[in-house]
């Protein structure tokens, strides 16, 4: 890959800034991201959820890419033809708003430019800034096939949109109708539910009296929006509500306008909620619209598309909704019809792009009839063709499918896929064909005009899994890579995107678009709060990459991560991940320093013989057990646990123990034929392979350096990214070696813990007597390792030696530590002042008891538990558990001293 550099030139700490771009260019230049269609091999395909062309990389993107890319890299290393297809979404309303704001800064509106001129300006903006999200995606290490990158307005996806619309229209599954929709008065378009963001706001709840026409009484209704009463067409009560059964069929007088309204019975009115009487405004509320449809009520819209009131508002025509509210409340109060006003906190919908309050209004829109499309998509999950992970979200999916509503697919925008419907000016009949019509197919006239609306962005996104592969054309990519393998995305868009992809994939292709849906949770801030710009708690992944490196960010996002669960990201996780990259770097640096002049000792290192030395047998056995565990976890989509398993093996077994034991053997140089070097190199190589999907940059950099310092492996490729992922070789399993080295580790840990408890300086060697009745030969054979790692000198063995130490113990001059298979005794005479140690330990126990009692009281306080952030409560519980553990250890040591 690069010219070999000497170890002295390799930095002592990993420097991601000097590595990541160079490694990424190496991968792209080598063509490693671009698969070939090979029908003799099973493909693995992930279609990246297309980020908005206006967007910048955020933590949700970073988590998505980290998870998708680790799957892709793993399957690529398993030898599968692997496609990770990137793309971006034209993001109709978002992009239009961005460009309109840009033009406004120049004193120009879109209406000044006209539709064609405005769209030309948008394309210029996309050409200039549209690749920004791609460059940011590369920085996190996504191994995408950039030669196949797609944009939702490209010719191919546009043809897919046109074909799908025409096919559904001719099947009677697309129609135009008047329904209630979310409407943005600023953007002048209908909005999908995903484009409406709700937030809690302080308002008022107004109780208004509607007098019965016959003068026999009144009904009191409660509303947060008194201005909408101008569009009321009924008052509804629940027919089971005994308070109002006598009112049904009567009429009330609408305040302000004096219109007669019927009192109707409808089960949508909740029993026991509010006053029990509901003002019905079919033109401005979804529930009311449905009540109106069931009861044959007229629909009165009182709002213009710009948010002002129309002629149906009577004296309030031309006022804004906010002005009308203030004036209507004043009139109600003046007329004695305002019974009560009380403060009320409620959720208010705002346009996600311009933040204006969204108004539900009735407009004529294009809809997809969803029920016929939903059934096969539901069945595909029910019968196991497509699996949702975690499976609890299958219930959510079924519930949505079973209660599905028709989908409003038209938007009153200029940027996007224009609705492919033409109208004849003479006969007004719609024309819907695959090709633009030259004349009317219903009459001789040729004066045609195209529908002004564009399609919902999610319409093209619903086709993404097959439109990106060439559909509706019959392409080799479509034949080979469809159905795709895994759709990885956030659980919050299972309705908006996943379900629609399922429906459209089955409709157009006859097969579900993927066999697995993997849903991740949200990335929360350190306090467990959802990130948002308004809260000021957003973490920028690009800044984190600059600070910690892409591998550290990926590792922090995915370690311990489980499907569908939210997770917190904090500085500690990022620092720990960066520390692990440095641990990997430094351990590899040590190993490579010993490989430089190894000569024949490394022959056949890439396929080592069954080792004879106990330590080599142990590490090879552990490597293969870890490989087996990782393989199982990866197949089970438990990526966070697989990652943790590799991390713990490398740090806590290979680096902390095997390398340290190998150092002793390398220094002694007694037996060149029994060198640990082949196993140091082999286990490092295999661990780098296992870690590569999780930390691609640092592992590739180390692997390239390692490759230069060992004899060539005839089966190794030029890059780690395409090296074979470690397979399990049960021939290396060795229960005896694992048990023996575990005993060595237990012995060393026990002595280290005692040194720490008594604050014995590390450079000072201490005596130890080890009595292992059944495993004495193991202790003798591993004596050098025990002495070096526990800083012990002398180390004595057997019951006789332990008997002498026991005499000291009886005099309070030594401490015996019970092991799983024996005892280690440490004479302390002359090392520490035992009376002072007893006094110190008793003082520490007293301090720990006071801290324990304080924490117990705090954690027993319901006010603290209800008010404190979840992370603070969990941190206090962890502190309490730590105190209890330290107190137990201290009491154990004190008991040994008091024997």
Coordinates of C-alpha atoms in Angstrom, one line a residue, residues 181-189 191 195-203 224-225 227-228 284 303-308 321-322 325 346-361:
X181 CA -54.5 17.1 5.8
X182 CA -51.8 18.9 7.7
X183 CA -51.2 22.2 6.0
X184 CA -48.3 24.7 6.3
X185 CA -49.6 28.2 5.7
X186 CA -46.0 29.4 5.1
X187 CA -44.8 26.7 2.7
X188 CA -48.3 26.5 1.2
X189 CA -48.3 22.7 1.0
X191 CA -47.4 17.9 5.0
X195 CA -42.9 16.7 8.6
X196 CA -44.9 17.9 11.6
X197 CA -43.0 18.3 14.9
X198 CA -44.9 18.6 18.1
X199 CA -43.9 20.4 21.2
X200 CA -45.5 21.3 24.5
X201 CA -46.7 24.9 24.7
X202 CA -48.5 26.9 27.4
X203 CA -52.0 27.9 26.3
X224 CA -57.9 25.3 23.0
X225 CA -58.8 27.0 19.7
X227 CA -61.4 30.6 16.6
X228 CA -62.3 27.3 14.9
X284 CA -60.2 21.7 10.8
X303 CA -59.2 29.4 6.5
X304 CA -57.4 30.5 3.3
X305 CA -54.3 28.7 2.3
X306 CA -52.2 31.5 3.6
X307 CA -53.6 31.1 7.2
X308 CA -56.0 34.0 7.1
X321 CA -56.0 32.9 13.3
X322 CA -54.2 34.5 16.3
X325 CA -58.8 34.1 18.6
X346 CA -50.8 21.0 25.3
X347 CA -48.9 19.7 22.2
X348 CA -48.9 21.9 19.2
X349 CA -47.8 20.8 15.7
X350 CA -45.3 22.9 13.8
X351 CA -43.9 22.6 10.3
X352 CA -40.5 20.9 10.6
X353 CA -39.0 23.2 8.0
X354 CA -40.3 26.7 8.8
X355 CA -41.7 26.2 12.4
X356 CA -45.0 27.8 11.6
X357 CA -48.0 26.2 13.4
X358 CA -49.6 23.6 11.2
X359 CA -53.3 23.9 10.3
X360 CA -55.5 20.9 9.6
X361 CA -57.6 21.8 6.6

